[in-house]
Amino acid sequence: MDGIREKAARYALQKSVLKALKEENDLLGADLADGMRAMHAETGADRVSCEVGGVKVGTVSVRTERGGVRLSVTDLQSYQQWCLRHGFVRTDDRGALDYFRQTGEVPDGAEPVEYSGGGFAGISCRPDHDTVADLIASGALGDGVMALLGDGA
């Protein structure tokens, strides 16, 4: 029974740590996205190498909008009725757009609109999980891992 209690305690601690990390990561990600957007606009750079002590642990990149076709709703009531007849919920605009792309049928109350891409769509982070695990296992990060839970102080 002690094994179960130990696992339960570890599980509870890990859930709490994951929650704290997610909240901090969401705030940090939003701040980073703002900085990456500004950097991309000013310099055209679209990626940043993530390094800890001279070791590359990942890359953060700018994501840009792709060009294509969107459905612009011109008559909401007609569009909603069309969506219901075709099994789409009003909030499932992607489903209606996919249906249009596959069949060419323009939903009632909507019109296809071409748009060009290139605008800022967010950021992508590609961590090198093996390298990070090696750094943690080797103790190379010291107490620095705990700083991830807060403001790094």
C-alpha angles and dihedrals in degrees: 000000000000089000090058093049091049091049091046091051092048090047092052092047093048092049089053093048092047090052091051091047093049093051092047091043092052091053093043091047092053091049091046091049090054090051093046091049090053093044091050092048094048102039108012090236111145105186143039125205111229111220134175116192091343093308117118109234098172149313133262115206137186115246116212129201116259120227121242143103129318130184113243112203110225099167112030097191094051090045093050092049091049090049092051092049090052096045098255125129115228090249091053095085091147090060092051091047092049090049090051091049092050099043105021089230110141111217116244110262094023139085131201114248124194115221134183121234132218100099122124111275101172138274137295125209121204108186121191096234095187093053092047091049090050092050092050094045093049092051089236090134093053111186090340092101089067089057088067088072093062142011094308094257 
